[in-house]
Structure formats: structure tokens, C-alpha cells
Short mmCIF file of C-alpha atoms in Angstrom, two decimals:
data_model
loop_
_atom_site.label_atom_id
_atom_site.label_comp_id
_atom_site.label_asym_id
_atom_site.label_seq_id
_atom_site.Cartn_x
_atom_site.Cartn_y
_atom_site.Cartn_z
CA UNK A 1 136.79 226.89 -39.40
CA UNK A 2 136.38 230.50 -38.88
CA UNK A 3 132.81 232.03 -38.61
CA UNK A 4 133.41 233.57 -42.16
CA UNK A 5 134.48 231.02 -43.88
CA UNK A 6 132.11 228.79 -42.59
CA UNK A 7 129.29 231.20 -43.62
CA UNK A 8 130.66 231.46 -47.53
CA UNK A 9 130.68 227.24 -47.74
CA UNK A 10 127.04 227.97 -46.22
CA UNK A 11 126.25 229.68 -48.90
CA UNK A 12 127.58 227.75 -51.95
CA UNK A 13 125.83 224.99 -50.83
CA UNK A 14 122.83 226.52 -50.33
CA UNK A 15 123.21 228.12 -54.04
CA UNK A 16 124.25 224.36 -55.50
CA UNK A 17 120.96 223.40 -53.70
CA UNK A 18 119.18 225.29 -55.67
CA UNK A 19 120.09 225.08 -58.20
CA UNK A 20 120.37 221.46 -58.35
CA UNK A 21 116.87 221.27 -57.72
CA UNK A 22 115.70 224.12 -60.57
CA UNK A 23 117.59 221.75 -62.54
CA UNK A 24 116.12 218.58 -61.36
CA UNK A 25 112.39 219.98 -61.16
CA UNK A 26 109.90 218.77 -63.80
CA UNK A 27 108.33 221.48 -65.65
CA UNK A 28 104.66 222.58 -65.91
CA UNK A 29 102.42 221.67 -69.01
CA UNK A 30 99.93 224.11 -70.09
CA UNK A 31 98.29 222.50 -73.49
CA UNK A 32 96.60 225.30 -74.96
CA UNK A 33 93.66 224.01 -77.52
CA UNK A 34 92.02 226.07 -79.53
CA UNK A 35 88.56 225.54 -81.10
CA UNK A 36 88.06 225.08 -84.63
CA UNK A 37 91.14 227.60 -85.41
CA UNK A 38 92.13 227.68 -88.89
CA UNK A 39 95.93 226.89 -90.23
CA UNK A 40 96.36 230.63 -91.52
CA UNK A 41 94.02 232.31 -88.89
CA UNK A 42 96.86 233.81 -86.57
CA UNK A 43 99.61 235.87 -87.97
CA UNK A 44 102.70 233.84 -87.29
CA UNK A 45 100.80 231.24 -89.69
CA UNK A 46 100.06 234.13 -92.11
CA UNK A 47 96.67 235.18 -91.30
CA UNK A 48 96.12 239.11 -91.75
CA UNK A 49 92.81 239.00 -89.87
CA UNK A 50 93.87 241.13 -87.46
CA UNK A 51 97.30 241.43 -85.33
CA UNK A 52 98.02 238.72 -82.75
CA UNK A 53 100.81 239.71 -81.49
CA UNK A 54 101.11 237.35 -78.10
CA UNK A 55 100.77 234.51 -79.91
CA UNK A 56 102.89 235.11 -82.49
CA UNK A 57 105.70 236.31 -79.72
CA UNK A 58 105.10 232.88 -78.11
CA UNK A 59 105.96 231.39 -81.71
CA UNK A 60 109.30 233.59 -81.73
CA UNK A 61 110.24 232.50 -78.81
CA UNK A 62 110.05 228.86 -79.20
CA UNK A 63 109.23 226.27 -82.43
CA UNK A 64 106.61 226.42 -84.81
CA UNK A 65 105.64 223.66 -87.09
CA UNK A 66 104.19 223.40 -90.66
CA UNK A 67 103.00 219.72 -90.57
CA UNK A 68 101.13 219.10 -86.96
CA UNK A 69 97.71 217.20 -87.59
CA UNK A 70 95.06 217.02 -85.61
CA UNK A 71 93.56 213.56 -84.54
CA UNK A 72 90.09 214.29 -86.41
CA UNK A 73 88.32 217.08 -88.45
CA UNK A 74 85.98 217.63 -85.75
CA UNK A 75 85.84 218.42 -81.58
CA UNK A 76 84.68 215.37 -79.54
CA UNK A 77 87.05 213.06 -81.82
CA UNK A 78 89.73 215.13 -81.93
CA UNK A 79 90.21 216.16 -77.95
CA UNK A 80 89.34 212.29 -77.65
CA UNK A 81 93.05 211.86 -79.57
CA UNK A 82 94.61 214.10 -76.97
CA UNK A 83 94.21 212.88 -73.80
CA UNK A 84 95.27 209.44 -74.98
CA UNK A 85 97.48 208.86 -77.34
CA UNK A 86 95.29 206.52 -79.31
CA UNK A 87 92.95 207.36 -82.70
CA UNK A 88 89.74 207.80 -81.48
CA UNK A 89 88.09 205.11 -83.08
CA UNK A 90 89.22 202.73 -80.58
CA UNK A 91 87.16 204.29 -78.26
CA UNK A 92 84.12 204.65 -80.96
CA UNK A 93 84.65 208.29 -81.72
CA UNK A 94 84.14 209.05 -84.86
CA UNK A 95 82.54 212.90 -84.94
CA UNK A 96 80.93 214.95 -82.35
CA UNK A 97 78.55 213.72 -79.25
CA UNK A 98 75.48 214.79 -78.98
CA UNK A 99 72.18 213.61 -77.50
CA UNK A 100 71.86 209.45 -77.14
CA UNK A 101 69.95 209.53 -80.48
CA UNK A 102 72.50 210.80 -82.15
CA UNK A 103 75.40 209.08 -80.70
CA UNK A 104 73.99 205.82 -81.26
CA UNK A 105 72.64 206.63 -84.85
CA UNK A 106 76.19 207.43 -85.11
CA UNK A 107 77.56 204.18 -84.23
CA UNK A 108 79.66 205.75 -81.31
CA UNK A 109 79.88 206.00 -77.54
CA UNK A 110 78.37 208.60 -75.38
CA UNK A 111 81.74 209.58 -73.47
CA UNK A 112 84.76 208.90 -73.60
CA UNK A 113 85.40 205.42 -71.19
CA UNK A 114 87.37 205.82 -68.32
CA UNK A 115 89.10 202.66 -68.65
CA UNK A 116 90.63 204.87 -71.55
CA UNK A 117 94.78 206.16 -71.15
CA UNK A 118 94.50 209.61 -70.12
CA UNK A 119 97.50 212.01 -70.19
CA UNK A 120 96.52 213.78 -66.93
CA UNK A 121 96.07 210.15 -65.13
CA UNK A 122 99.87 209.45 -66.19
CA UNK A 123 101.25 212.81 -65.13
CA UNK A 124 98.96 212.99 -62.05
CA UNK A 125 100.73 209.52 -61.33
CA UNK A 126 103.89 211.61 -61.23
CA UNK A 127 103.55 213.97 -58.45
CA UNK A 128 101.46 216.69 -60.85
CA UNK A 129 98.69 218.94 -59.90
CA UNK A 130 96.24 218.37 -62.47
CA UNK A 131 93.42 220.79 -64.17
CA UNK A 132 91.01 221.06 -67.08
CA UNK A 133 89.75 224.93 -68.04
CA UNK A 134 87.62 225.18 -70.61
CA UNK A 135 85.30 223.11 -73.23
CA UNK A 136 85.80 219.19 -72.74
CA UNK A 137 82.86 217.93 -75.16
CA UNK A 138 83.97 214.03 -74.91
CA UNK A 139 80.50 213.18 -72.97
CA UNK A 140 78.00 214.96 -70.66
CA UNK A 141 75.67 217.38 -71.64
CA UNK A 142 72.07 217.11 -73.47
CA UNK A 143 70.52 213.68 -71.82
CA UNK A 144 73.50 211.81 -71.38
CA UNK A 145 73.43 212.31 -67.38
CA UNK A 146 75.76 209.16 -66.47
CA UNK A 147 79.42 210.88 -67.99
CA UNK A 148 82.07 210.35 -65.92
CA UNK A 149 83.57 212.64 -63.94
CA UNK A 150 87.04 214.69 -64.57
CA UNK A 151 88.43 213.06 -61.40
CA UNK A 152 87.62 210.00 -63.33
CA UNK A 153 90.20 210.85 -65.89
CA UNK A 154 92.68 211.94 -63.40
CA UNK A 155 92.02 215.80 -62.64
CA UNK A 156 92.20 217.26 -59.85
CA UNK A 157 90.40 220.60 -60.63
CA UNK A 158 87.93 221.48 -63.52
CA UNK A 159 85.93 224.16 -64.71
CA UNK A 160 83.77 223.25 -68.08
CA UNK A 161 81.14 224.32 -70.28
CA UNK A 162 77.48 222.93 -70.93
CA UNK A 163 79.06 220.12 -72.86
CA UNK A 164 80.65 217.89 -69.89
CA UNK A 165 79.38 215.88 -66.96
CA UNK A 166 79.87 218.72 -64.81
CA UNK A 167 79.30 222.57 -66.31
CA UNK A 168 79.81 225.72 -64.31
CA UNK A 169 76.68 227.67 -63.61
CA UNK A 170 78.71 231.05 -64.40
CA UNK A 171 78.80 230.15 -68.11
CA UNK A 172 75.60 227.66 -68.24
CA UNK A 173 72.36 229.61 -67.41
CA UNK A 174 70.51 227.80 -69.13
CA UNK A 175 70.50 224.43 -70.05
CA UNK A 176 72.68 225.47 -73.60
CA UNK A 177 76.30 225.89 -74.80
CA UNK A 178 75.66 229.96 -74.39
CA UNK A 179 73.32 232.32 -72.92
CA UNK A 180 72.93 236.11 -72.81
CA UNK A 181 72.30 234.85 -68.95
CA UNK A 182 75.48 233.84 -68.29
CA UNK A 183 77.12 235.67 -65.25
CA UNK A 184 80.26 235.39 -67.32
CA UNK A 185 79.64 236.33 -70.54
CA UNK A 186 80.76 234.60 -73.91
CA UNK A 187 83.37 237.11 -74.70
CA UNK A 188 85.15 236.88 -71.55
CA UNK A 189 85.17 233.07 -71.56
CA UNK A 190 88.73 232.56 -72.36
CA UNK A 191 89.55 235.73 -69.51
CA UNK A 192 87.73 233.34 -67.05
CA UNK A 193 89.92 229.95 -68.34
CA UNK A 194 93.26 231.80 -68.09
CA UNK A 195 92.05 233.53 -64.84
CA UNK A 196 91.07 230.17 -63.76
CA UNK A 197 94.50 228.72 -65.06
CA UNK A 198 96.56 230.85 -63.20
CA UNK A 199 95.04 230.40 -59.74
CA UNK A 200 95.17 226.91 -60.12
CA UNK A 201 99.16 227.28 -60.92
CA UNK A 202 99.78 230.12 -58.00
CA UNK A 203 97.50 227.34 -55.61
CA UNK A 204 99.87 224.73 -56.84
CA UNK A 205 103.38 226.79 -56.04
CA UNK A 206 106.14 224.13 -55.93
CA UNK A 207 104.52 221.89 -57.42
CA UNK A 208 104.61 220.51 -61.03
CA UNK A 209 101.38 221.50 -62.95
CA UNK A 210 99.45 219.76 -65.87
CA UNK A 211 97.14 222.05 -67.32
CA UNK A 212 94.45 222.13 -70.20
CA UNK A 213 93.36 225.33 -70.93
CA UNK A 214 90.58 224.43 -73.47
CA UNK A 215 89.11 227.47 -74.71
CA UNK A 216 85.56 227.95 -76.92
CA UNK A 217 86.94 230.49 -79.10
CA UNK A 218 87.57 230.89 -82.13
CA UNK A 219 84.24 228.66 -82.48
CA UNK A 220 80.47 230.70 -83.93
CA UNK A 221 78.58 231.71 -81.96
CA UNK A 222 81.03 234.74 -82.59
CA UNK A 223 79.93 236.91 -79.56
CA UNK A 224 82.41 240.75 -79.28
CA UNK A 225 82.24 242.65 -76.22
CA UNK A 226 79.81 245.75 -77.53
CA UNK A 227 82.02 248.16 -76.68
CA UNK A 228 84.42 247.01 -79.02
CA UNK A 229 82.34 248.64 -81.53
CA UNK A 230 80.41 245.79 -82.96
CA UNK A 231 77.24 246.83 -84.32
CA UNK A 232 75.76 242.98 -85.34
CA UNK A 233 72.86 240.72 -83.94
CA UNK A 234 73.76 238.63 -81.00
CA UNK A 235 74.58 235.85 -81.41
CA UNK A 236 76.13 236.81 -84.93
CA UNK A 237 75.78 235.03 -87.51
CA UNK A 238 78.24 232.20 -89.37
CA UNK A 239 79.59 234.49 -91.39
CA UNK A 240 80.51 237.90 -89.87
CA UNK A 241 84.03 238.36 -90.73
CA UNK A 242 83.95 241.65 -88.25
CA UNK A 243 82.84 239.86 -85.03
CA UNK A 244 85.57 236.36 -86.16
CA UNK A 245 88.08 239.09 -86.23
CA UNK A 246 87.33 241.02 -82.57
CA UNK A 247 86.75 237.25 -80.81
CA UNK A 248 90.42 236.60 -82.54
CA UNK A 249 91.61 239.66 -81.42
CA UNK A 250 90.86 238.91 -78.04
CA UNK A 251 91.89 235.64 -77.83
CA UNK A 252 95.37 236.64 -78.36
CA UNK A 253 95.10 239.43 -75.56
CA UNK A 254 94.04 236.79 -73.28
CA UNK A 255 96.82 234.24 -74.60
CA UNK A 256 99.07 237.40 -73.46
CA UNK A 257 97.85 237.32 -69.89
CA UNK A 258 98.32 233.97 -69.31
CA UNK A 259 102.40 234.49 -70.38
CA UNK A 260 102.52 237.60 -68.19
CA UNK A 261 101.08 235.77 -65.39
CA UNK A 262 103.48 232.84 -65.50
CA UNK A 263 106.29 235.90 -65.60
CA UNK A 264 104.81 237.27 -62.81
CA UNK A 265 104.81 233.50 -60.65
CA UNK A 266 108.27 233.35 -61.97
CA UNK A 267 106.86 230.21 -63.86
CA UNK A 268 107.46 231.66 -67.32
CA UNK A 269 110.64 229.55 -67.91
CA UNK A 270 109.70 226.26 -66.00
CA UNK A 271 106.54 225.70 -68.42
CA UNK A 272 106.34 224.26 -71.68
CA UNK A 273 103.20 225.67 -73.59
CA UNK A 274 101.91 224.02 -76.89
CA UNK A 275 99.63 226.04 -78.93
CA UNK A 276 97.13 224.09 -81.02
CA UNK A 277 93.76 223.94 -82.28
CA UNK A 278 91.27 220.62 -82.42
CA UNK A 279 90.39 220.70 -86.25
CA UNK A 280 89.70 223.28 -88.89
CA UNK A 281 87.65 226.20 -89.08
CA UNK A 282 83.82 226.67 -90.33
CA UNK A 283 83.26 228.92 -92.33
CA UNK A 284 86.24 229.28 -93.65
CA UNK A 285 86.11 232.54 -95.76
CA UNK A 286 86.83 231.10 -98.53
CA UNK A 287 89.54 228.91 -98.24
CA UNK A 288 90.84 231.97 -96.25
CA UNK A 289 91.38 230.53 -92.72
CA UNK A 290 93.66 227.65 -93.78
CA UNK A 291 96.12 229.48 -95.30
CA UNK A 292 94.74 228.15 -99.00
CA UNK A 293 94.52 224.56 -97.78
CA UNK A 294 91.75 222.54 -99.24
CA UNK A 295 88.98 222.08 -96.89
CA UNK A 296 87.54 222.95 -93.54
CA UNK A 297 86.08 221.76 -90.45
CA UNK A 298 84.12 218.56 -91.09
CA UNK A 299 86.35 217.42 -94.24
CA UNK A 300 89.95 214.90 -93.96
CA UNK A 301 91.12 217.44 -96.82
CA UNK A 302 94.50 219.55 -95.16
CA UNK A 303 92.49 222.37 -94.01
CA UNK A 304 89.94 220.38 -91.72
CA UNK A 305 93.40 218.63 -90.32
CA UNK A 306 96.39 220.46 -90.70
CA UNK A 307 96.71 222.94 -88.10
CA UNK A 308 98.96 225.65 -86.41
CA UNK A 309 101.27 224.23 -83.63
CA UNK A 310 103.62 226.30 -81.48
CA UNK A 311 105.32 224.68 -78.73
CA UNK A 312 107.20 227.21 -76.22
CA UNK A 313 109.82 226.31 -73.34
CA UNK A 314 112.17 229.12 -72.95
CA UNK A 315 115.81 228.15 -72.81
CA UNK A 316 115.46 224.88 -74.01
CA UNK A 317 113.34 224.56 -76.85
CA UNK A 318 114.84 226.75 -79.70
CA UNK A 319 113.89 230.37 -79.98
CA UNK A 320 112.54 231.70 -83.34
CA UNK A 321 112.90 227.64 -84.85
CA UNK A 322 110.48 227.12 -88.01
CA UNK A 323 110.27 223.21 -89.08
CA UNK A 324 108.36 222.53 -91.88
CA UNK A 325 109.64 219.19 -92.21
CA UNK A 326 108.28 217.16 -89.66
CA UNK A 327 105.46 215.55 -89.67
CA UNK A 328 103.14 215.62 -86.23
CA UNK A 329 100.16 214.11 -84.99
CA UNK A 330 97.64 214.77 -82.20
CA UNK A 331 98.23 211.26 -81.19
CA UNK A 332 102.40 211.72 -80.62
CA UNK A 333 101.89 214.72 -78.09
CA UNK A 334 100.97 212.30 -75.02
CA UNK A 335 104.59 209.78 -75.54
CA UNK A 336 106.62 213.23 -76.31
CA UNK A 337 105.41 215.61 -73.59
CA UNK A 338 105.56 212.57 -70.91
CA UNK A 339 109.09 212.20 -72.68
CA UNK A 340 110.23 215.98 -72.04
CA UNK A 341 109.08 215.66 -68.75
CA UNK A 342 110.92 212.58 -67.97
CA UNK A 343 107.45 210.91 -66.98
CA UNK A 344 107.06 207.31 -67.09
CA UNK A 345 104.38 205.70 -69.11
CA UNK A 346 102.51 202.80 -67.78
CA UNK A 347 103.24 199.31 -68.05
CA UNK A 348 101.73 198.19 -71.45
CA UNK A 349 100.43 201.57 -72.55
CA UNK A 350 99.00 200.73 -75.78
CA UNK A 351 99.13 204.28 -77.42
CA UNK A 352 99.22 205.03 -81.55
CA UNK A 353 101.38 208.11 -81.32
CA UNK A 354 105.22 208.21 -81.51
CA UNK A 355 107.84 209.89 -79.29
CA UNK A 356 108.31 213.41 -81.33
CA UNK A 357 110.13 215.28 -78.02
CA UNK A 358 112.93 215.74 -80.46
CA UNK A 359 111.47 217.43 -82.72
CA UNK A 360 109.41 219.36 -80.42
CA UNK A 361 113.14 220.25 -78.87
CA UNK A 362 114.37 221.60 -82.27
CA UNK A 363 115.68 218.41 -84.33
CA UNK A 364 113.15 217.94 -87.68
CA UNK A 365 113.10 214.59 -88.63
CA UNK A 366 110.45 212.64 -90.78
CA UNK A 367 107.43 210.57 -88.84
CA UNK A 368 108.26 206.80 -89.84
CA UNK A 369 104.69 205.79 -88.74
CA UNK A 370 101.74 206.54 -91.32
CA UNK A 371 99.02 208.47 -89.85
CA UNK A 372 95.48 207.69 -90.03
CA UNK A 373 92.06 209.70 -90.06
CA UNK A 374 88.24 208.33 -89.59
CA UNK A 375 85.34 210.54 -90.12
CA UNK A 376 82.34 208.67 -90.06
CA UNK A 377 80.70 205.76 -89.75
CA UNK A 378 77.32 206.03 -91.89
CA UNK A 379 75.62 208.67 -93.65
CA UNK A 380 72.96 209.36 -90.73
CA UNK A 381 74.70 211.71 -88.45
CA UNK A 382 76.92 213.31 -90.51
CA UNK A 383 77.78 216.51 -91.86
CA UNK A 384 80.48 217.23 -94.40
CA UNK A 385 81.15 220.42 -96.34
CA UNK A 386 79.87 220.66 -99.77
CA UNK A 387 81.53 220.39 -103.12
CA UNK A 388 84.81 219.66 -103.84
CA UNK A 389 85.71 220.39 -99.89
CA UNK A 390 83.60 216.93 -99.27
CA UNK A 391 86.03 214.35 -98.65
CA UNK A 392 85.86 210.42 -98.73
CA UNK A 393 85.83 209.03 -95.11
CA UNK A 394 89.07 207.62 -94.22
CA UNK A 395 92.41 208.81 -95.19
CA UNK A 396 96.29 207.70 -94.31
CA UNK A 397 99.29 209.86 -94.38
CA UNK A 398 103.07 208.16 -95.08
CA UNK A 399 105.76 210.02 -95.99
CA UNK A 400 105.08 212.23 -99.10
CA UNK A 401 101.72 210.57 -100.07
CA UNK A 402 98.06 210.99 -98.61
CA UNK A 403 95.72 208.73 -100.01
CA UNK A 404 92.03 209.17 -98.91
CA UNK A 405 89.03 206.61 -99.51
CA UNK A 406 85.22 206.13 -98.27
CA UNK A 407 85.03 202.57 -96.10
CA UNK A 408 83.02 201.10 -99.08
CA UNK A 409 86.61 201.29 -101.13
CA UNK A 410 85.23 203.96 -103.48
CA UNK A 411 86.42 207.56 -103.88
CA UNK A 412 90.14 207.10 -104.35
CA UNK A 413 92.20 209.55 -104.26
CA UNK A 414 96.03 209.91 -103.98
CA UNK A 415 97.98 212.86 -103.48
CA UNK A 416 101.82 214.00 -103.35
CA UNK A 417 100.99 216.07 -100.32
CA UNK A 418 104.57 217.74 -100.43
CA UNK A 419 104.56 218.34 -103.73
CA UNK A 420 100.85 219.36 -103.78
CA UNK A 421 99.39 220.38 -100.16
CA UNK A 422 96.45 222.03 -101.42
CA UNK A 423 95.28 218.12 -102.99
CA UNK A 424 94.77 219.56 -106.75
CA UNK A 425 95.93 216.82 -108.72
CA UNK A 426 94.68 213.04 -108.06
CA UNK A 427 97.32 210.82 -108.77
CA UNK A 428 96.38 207.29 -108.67
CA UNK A 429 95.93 206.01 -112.20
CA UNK A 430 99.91 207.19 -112.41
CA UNK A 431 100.41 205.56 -109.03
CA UNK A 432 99.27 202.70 -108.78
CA UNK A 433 101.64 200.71 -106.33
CA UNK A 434 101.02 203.26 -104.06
CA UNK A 435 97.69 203.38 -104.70
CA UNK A 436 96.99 199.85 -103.82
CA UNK A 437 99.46 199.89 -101.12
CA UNK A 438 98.19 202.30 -99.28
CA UNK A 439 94.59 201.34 -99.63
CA UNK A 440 95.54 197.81 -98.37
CA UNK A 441 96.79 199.48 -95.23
CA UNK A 442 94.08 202.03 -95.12
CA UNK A 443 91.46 199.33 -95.20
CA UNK A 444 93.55 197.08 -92.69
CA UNK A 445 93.60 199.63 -90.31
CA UNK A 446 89.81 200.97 -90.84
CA UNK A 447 88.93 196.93 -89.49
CA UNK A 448 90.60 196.58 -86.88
CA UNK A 449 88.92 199.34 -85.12
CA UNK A 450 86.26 198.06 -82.56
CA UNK A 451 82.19 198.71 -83.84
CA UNK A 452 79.43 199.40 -81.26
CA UNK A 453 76.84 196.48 -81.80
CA UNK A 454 74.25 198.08 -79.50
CA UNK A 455 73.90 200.99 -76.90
#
């Protein structure tokens, strides 16, 4: 074979290497949650707080959905969901941790048990690189000194807040969630998660990343940089509008150096990002935040539940794709991304959630599964909204109906939650197969999940 042609076969194999193994090489997960984001907070979702323009570009460049849920209408609960798979009352979560006290008044654990699935464990089990950036809030903190660690859960890397067995002195001063002390200062928080992010994923080149980059905003204390203009005490108060919208405002800048830094590693189009948020927003300006949805933070009504959900993975998840169809749940995210990954789950893995990769690649189709949603225990450690945006404590989701219920079996309420998403009209004395139906399951369900009989 002459030199020549020996140097152009050289070459086309070298090229079918490559891209044989671009083809063949499992992409990187960056989960990006949100806390206490509303359903009509960012633009693509019809807020018109202010512009958020990254965000909403990652949302025209991949899928958004109308009808993701989150696993509870509260943090520690809700993030509890995410890691694995399972509603987290099987693990006795059933609203936020706190001091023992308070966890035990609350009939629930004090962190989340080890022994517990945990999506980083299964992907770490795959060859990933695996990090946590941000808030974790499912034990640590306060006086409960024997949390786990994050290598107990499978990560490799962390960097947390005040809230987990092992905060960062940069952002924990004091012994508090915030602190004018702080070397790194509230409002660049999510700068320092996506900083952190990225180094981890640049530290990690070649290899196959799992990521959660677990921000504190959009949660109060609402703290601007002062040179943005913002004339208000600090920390603001719960209900100034002008600081929610500069902490929103940069959010999405910072949600817009994270995508130009994944350009920049050439990692842009070998990552699948999911935007979400872990429950509803408080306040809620009036209904405002949800995009009209009954409810808030603290409250199973749609707006403490319902949330925004963007998943991006450029080339092969549909650009510009709106499905308001299907239904999603915090708990499906673990079986679908391992899915799109072509991850294996482990032998017996005993998860709640459903495989949803095909919807998350562009095909709606209904959730055949019902969904369900605890929110307390008792009445001692508890906090729900007021008024009519106080909801009973349990509620299921199947197909077109949501019925809702306290654990006692009073408080009924059924809704056509297609026909009536904003849960105006009750409609059991109309419906009452369904009503009975679904309280049957509802109350099924409720028992079999395991009670703390002492701490």
C-alpha cells in the first residue's frame, strides 16, 4: 500500500473512532433544582416578573412540560423524592427537618437513611463522576450532628449550605442558613454553585458527569447585590416584590453561565439539563407566582405542586417541544434519566416512579400510574397556608381527577383537574364512584407507608 493511501485509511479510521465513541459515550446529567420557584415565575411559564431570558432559551431549545409535579409541597420531602425514586414517606418524610424536637414531634426521621436508593449511587455505579452544589436539607444542620455523609449517598464531591452534615464555611459564618459574614455572600450563591459546577465538569474531562446543582434561590431571605439599586433592609422582608424580582433576575444570568461554560468545555451537546423547582413558592403575590394555580408552598393544591420543568439535550431531545399532556412526577425522573443514559438499575430497585424517558425525548403520552402526595402527619409541626389555599393532607392524582382528603377521611374533595386546574369546583356529591374509588386507594396507600414509633 502506498504511503498515501495508507495515510487516508489512517485517517477514516481514526474519524470512525471517534465518532463511534461520541456516539457510544453516555452523556452528563446536570439536575438543576430550584427552590421554592413558582409555576408562572419565569417567562417561558408566563411570568412577567422580569426577563429571563437563559432560561427561557434553554426551554426553546429543548421540551417544556405543563404537568411535572413535584414529590411534596415542601424542601426536605420533596429533594427526598429525587434522589430516589420513591415518595418520601417511606423514608418518614413528611415536611421539612429541623432540630430533633421537631423532627420527632413530627413523626419523621432526622436524615434521609443511607440504606435509601440514591440516583447518584446508581450512576456513580456506572463509571460517573458524581457532585452535589448547593442546598441538600435532607439531614444535618441545627443539633442533628450524626447525618450521613454525601459520600454516603454516593458523591464524590459536595459543596452545601448550613442545612447538611457537612456546610462550607464560605457561605456558613455563623452557625445559620445566611449571614452578612459570609465570605461569599447570599447573592452570589448560585455564581459560587455554577462556578463550583463547572470545575467539577472541566476536573472530570472524559468522563461522564452526574451533577446536582441545588441552588437557594428563589427562596426569602431575598438578599440583591446593592448595587443593583436595591434600596430595602437586609435581609428583606417576605414580601418585597423588588428584591424577588433582582434575586430572579440573577438567577437566570447565572443559569446562562453555566450553558456558556458547557459551550466553552465543548460539553454543551453531551449534557442533558432538567430545569425544576422542589415545591411552590411563599409568598406567592397573590396567586401570582403559579401562574393562577390554587395554592402555594406548604399546600397539595396545584400551585404548592405543579411546577415548571424544562428538560434540554441538544440534538436529541426536541427543540422548541411544548407538552401539556403528560403527566410527570418527581418520583419518574430517577427510572427515566437512568433510562436515557442507558444506566442499569439495581437488582430489585423498589422505586414508585415510572420510566417517562419518552416523553422527556418528545413523545406525550398519559402517566398510567396515579400519583400520590403526603403532607403531614399531625397538627404539631405543621404549617399550611391560610384560607381557602389550606389543603386536606393527602391527595392522589389519576388521569383527569385529583381527589384530596385529611388521613382522618374528612375534607373530601374531588376535582376534574383538566377540566378545572385551578380546583374551583368540588365535585364529589356528582361523583361519587370516583369519589369512593379514589379515596379507597388514597387511604390504601396512606397505610402502607411505614410510622416512626420512637426516635
Amino acid at each position: 500500500m502506498k504511503r498515501s493511501t495508507f495515510s487516508v485509511a489512517l485517517m477514516i479510521l481514526m474519524v470512525t473512532n471517534l465518532l463511534t465513541s461520541a456516539q457510544t459515550r453516555k452523556p452528563n446529567i446536570v439536575v438543576i433544582l430550584t427552590d421554592d420557584m413558582g409555576f408562572g415565575d419565569i417567562g417561558v411559564f408566563g411570568g412577567n416578573f422580569v426577563p429571563t431570558p437563559h432560561i427561557d432559551q434553554l426551554a426553546k431549545n429543548g421540551l417544556k412540560l405543563g404537568q411535572y409535579y413535584s414529590g411534596a409541597p415542601i424542601c426536605s420531602p420533596s429533594r427526598a423524592s429525587l434522589m430516589t425514586g420513591m415518595y418520601p414517606g417511606r423514608w418518614n418524610f413528611s415536611t421539612y427537618l429541623d432540630n430533633k424536637k421537631h423532627n420527632r414531634d413530627a413523626e419523621q426521621a432526622d436524615f434521609l437513611n443511607p440504606e435509601a436508593p440514591s440516583i447518584a449511587r446508581i450512576f456513580k455505579a456506572s463509571g460517573y463522576a458524581t457532585g452535589h452544589f448547593g442546598k441538600w436539607h435532607m439531614g444535618g444542620g441545627r443539633d442533628v450532628k450524626n447525618a450521613p455523609g454525601f459520600e454516603k449517598y454516593g458523591f464524590d464531591k459536595h459543596v452545601s449550605t448550613y442545612e447538611s452534615p457537612d456546610p462550607d464555611p464560605l457561605i456558613t459564618a455563623t452557625n445559620w442558613i445566611w449571614s452578612e459574614k459570609d465570605s461569599i455572600k447570599r447573592w452570589d450563591r448560585t455564581k459560587y454553585f455554577v462556578d463550583q459546577t463547572l470545575a467539577f465538569m472541566k476536573g472530570h474531562k472524559g468522563q461522564p458527569c452526574f451533577v446536582n446543582l441545588w441552588p437557594d434561590d428563589v427562596h426569602t431571605p431575598w438578599v440583591p447585590k446593592k448595587d443593583d439599586g436595591y434600596i430595602g433592609n437586609f435581609p428583606v422582608g417576605q414580601e418585597d416584590e423588588a428584591a424577588f424580582k433582582l434575586v430572579l433576575k440573577e438567577l437566570d444570568v447565572q443559569i446562562g453561565r453555566l450553558i456558556s461554560g458547557l459551550k466553552e468545555m465543548g460539553e454543551l451537546e453531551n449534557t442533558i439539563i432538567v430545569f425544576i423547582s422542589d415545591n411552590g413558592p411563599l409568598p406567592s403575590f397573590r396567586g401570582s407566582r403559579t401562574g393562577g394555580l390554587r395554592g402555594s408552598k406548604l399546600s397539595l393544591y396545584e400551585g404548592g405542586t405543579r411546577m415548571p420543568f424544562i428538560i434540554s439535550w441538544p440534538g436529541k431531545v426536541p427543540a422548541g417541544k411544548i407538552d401539556d399532556q403528560s403527566e410527570v412526577n418527581a418520583v419518574d425522573l430517577l427510572p427515566s434519566l437512568v433510562k436515557l443514559a442507558e444506566v442499569k438499575l439495581p437488582a430489585g430497585y423498589p422505586g414508585d416512579g415510572i420510566d417517562r424517558s419518552g416523553v422527556l425525548m418528545g413523545k406525550p403520552s398519559f402517566r398510567k400510574k396515579a400519583m400520590f402526595w403526603e403532607y403531614g402527619r399531625n397538627e404539631v409541626a405543621f404549617k399550611y397556608p391560610k384560607t381557602q389555599d389550606r389543603s386536606p393532607n393527602l391527595a392522589v392524582r389519576s388521569g383527569e381527577w385529583k381527589l384530596l382528603m385529611n388521613s382522618d377521611g374528612t375534607d373530601v374533595q374531588l376535582y376534574n383537574i383538566i377540566k378545572d386546574k385551578n380546583e374551583t369546583t368540588n365535585i364529589t356529591s356528582v361523583n361519587e364512584k370516583v369519589t369512593n374509588q379514589l379515596k379507597s386507594q388514597l387511604n390504601n396507600w396512606w397505610k402502607s407507608l411505614p410510622r416512626l414509633t420512637s426516635k
